[in-house]
Coordinates of C-alpha atoms and ligand atoms in Angstrom, one line a residue:
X1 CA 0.0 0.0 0.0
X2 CA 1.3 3.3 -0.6
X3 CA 2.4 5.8 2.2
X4 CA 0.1 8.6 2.4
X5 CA 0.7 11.4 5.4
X6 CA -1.3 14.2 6.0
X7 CA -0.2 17.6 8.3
X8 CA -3.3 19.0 9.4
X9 CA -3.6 22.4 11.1
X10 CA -6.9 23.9 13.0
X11 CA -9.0 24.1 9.8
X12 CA -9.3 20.5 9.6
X13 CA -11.6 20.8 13.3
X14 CA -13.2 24.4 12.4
X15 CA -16.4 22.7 10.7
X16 CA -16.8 20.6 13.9
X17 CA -16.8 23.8 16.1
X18 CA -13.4 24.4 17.4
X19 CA -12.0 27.7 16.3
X20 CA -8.6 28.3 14.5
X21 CA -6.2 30.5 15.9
X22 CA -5.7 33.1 13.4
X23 CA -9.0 33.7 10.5
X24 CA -11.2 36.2 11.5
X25 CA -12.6 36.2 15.1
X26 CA -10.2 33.4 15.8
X27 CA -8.5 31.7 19.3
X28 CA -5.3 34.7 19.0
X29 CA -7.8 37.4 18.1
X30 CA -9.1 36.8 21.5
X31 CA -6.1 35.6 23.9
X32 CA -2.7 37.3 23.9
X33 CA -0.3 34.3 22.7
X34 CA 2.2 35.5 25.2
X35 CA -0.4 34.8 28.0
X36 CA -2.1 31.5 27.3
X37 CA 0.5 29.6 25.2
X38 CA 4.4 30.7 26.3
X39 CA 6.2 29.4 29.2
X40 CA 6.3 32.9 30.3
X41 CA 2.5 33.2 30.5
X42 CA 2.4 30.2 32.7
X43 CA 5.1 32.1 35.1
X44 CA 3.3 35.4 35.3
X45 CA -0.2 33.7 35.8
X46 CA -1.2 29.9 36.1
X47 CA -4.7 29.9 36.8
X48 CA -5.3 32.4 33.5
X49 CA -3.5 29.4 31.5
X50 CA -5.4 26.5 33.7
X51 CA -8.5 28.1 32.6
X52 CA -7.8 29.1 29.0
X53 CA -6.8 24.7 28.3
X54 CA -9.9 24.4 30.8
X55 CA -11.9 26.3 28.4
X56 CA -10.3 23.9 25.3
X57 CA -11.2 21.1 26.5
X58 CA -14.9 21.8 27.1
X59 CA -15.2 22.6 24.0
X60 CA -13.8 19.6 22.7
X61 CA -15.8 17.4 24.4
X62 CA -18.9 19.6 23.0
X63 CA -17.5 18.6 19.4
X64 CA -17.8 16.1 17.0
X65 CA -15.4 14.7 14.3
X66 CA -16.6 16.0 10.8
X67 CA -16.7 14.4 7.5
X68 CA -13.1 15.1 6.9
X69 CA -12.0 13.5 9.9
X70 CA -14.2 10.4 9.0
X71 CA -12.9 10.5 5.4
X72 CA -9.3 10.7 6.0
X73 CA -10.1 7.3 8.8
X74 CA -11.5 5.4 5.4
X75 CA -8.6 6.1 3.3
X76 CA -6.6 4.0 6.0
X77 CA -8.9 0.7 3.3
X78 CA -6.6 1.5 0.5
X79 CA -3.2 3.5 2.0
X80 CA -1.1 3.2 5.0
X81 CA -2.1 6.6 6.2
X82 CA -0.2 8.3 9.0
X83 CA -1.9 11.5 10.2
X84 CA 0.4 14.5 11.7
X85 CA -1.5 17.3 13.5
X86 CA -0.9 20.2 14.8
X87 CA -4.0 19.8 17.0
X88 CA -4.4 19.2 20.3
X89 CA -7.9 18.1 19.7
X90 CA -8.7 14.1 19.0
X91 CA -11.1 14.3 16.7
X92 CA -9.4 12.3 14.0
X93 CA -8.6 9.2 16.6
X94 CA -12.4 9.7 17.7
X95 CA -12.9 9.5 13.7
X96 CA -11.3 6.2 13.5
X97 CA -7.8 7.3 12.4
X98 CA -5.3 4.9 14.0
X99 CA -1.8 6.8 13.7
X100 CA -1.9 10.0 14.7
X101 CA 1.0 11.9 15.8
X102 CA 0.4 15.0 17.8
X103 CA 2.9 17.9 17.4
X104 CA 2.0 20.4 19.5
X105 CA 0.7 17.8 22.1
X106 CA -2.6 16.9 23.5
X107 CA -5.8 18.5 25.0
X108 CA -7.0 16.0 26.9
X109 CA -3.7 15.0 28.4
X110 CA -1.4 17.0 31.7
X111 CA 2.2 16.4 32.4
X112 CA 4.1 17.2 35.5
X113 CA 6.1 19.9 36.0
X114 CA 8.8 17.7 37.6
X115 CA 12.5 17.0 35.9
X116 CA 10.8 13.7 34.6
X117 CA 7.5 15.3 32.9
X118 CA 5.0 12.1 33.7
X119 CA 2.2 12.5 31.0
X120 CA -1.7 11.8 32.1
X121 CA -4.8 11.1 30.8
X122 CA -7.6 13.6 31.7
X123 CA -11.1 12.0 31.2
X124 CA -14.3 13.6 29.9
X125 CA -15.9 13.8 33.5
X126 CA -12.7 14.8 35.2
X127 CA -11.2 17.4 32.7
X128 CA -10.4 20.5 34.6
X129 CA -7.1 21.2 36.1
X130 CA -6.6 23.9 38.6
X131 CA -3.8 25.3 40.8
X132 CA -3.0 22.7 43.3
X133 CA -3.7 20.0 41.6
X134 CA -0.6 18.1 41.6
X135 CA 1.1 14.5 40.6
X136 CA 1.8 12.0 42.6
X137 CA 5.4 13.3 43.1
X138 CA 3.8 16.1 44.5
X139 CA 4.8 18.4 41.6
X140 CA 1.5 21.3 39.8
X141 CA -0.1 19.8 36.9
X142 CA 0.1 21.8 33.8
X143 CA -1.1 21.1 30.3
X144 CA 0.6 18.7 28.1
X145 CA 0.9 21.4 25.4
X146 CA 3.6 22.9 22.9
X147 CA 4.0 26.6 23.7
X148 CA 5.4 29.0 21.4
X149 CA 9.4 29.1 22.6
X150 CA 9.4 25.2 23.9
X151 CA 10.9 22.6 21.9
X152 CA 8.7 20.1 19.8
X153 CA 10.1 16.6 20.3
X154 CA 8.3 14.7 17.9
X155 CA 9.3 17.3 15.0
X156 CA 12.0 14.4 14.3
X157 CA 9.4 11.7 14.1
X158 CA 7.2 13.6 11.9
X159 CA 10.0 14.8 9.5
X160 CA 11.0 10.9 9.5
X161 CA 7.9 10.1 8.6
X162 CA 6.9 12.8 5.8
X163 CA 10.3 11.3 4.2
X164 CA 8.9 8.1 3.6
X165 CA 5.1 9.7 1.7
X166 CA 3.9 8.8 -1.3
X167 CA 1.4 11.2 -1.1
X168 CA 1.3 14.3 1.2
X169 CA -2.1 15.7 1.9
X170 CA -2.0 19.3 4.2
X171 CA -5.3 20.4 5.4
X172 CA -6.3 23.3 7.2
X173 CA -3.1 25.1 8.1
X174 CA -1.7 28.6 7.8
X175 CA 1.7 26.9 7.6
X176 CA 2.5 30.1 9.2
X177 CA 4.1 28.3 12.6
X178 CA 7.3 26.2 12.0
X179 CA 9.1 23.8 12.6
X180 CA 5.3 22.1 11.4
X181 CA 5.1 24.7 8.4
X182 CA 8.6 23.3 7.1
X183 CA 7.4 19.7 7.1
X184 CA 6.4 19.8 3.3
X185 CA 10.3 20.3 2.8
X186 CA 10.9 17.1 3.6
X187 CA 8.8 15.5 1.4
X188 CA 10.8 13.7 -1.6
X189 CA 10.9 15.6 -4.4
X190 CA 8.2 14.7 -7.3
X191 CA 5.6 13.4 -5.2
X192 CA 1.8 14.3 -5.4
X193 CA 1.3 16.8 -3.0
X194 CA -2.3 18.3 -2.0
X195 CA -3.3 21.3 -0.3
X196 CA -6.8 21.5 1.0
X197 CA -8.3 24.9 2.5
X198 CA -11.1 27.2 1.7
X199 CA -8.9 30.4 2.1
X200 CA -6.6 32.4 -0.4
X201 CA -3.2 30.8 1.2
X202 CA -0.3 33.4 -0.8
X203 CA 2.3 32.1 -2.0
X204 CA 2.8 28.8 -2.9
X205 CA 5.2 26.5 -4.7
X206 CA 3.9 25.0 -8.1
X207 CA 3.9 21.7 -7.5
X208 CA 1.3 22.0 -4.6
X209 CA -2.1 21.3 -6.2
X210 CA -4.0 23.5 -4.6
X211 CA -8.4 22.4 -3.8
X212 CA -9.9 25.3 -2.8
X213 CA -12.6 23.8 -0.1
X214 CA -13.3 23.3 3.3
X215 CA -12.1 20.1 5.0
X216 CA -15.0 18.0 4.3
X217 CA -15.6 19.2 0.9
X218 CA -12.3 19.6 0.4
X219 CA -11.4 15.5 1.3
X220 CA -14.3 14.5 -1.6
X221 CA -12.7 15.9 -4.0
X222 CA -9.2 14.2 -3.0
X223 CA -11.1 11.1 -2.7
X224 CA -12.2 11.5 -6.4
X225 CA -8.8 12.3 -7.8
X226 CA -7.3 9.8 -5.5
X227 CA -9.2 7.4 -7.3
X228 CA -8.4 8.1 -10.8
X229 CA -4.6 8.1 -10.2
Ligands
OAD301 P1 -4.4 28.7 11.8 O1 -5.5 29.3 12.5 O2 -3.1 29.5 11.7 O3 -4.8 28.4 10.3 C1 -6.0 27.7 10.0 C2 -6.1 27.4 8.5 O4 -7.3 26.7 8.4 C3 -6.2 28.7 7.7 O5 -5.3 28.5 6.5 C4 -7.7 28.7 7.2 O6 -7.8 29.3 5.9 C5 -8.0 27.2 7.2 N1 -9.4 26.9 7.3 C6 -10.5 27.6 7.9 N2 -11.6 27.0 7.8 C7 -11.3 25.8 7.2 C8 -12.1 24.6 6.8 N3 -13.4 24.6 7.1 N4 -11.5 23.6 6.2 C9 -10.1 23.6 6.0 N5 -9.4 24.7 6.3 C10 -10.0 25.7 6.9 O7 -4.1 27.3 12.4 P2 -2.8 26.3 12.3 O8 -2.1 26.5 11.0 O9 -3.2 25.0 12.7 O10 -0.1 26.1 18.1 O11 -1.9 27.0 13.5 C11 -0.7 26.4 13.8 C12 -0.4 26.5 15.3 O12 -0.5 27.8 15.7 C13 -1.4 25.7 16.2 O13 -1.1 24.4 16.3 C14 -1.3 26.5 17.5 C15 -1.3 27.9 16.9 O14 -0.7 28.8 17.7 C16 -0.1 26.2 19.5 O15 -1.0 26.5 20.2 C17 1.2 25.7 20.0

């Protein structure tokens, strides 16, 4: 079967509900970046952070995947499909999608601000974290996010992985945040590459082919060319 990988960015969850971060009356038009999503933010004021992720993850659980999540779960019938987000949502494993790699880390997850940076699993009935709430090594609980400024350990895995595509399928990001953005880079030259998003996106190479849709829209019309390849 052949490798297909897909980067997918906030537009891919923004028909199910869950704002992007920077269209029009986006997550950064309303939250200073440097206050919600930096290590510095967390420094000057913890419980504004705690409640910003707070706020996420109801959300979350008030969404549903949407037909491109579900579509990109069938492909997995006729390609080895590996998914690489830059969400923090997890919509496309609720979708069906079996290897998903998170790059800017999880929603639904905390880690420990101790040296060794235990993970955990929130659970939709217990999803809140607040100040005080602490691991079992007695360090705070924060959330098991990539701010702007930290590193992104699986940028490795994922530039491994978009080496070995076939196909590379980006949906639903400004590629405007790197190292993610620079993942089409490492994509071997000459292979099919597809771009879905509704938006005017600037500049791009040629060899992009560009489908001018939303997500779900946007994954039919893949489908279709997909096919006749
Ligand atoms: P952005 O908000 O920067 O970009 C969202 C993209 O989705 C834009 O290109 C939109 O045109 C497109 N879009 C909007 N509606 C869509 C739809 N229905 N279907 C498909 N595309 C649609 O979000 P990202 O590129 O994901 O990081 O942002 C990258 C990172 O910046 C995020 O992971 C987040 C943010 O700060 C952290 O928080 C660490």
């Amino acid at each position: 079967m052949k490798k297909l990988v897909v980067l997918t960015g906030a537009g891919m969850s923004a028909e199910s509900g869950i704002s992007t971060f920077r269209d029009a009356g986006g997550l950064w038009e309303k939250h200073k970046i440097d206050d919600v999503a930096t290590p510095g933010g967390w420094q000057r004021n913890p419980v504004l952070v705690l409640d910003f992720y707070n706020e996420r993850r109801k959300q979350l659980l008030e969404s549903k995947p949407n037909g491109g999540h579900f579509a990109l779960a069938e492909l997995e019938k006729d390609f080895e499909v590996q998914i690489i987000t830059q969400n923090v949502d997890n919509l496309h494993e609720q979708a069906g999608s079996t290897n998903v790699l998170h790059l800017h880390g999880e929603l639904m997850k905390v880690r420990s601000t101790s040296p060794s940076e235990d993970v955990f699993e929130l659970t939709p009935s217990n999803y809140e974290t607040h100040m005080g709430d602490l691991c079992p090594k007695g360090y705070q609980l924060r959330p098991h996010i990539v701010w702007f400024g930290e590193a992104v350990p699986e940028i490795i895995n994922a530039e491994y992985l978009t080496e070995q595509a076939d196909i590379l399928v980006v949906i639903g990001t400004s590629l405007q945040v790197y190292p993610a953005a620079g993942l089409i880079h490492n994509a071997k030259p000459g292979i099919p590459i597809y771009l879905i998003d509704p938006n005017e996106m600037g500049h791009l190479p040629a060899y992009i082919t560009v489908i001018r849709k939303g997500a779900s829209e946007g994954m039919k019309e893949l489908n279709q060319i997909l096919k006749s390849r």
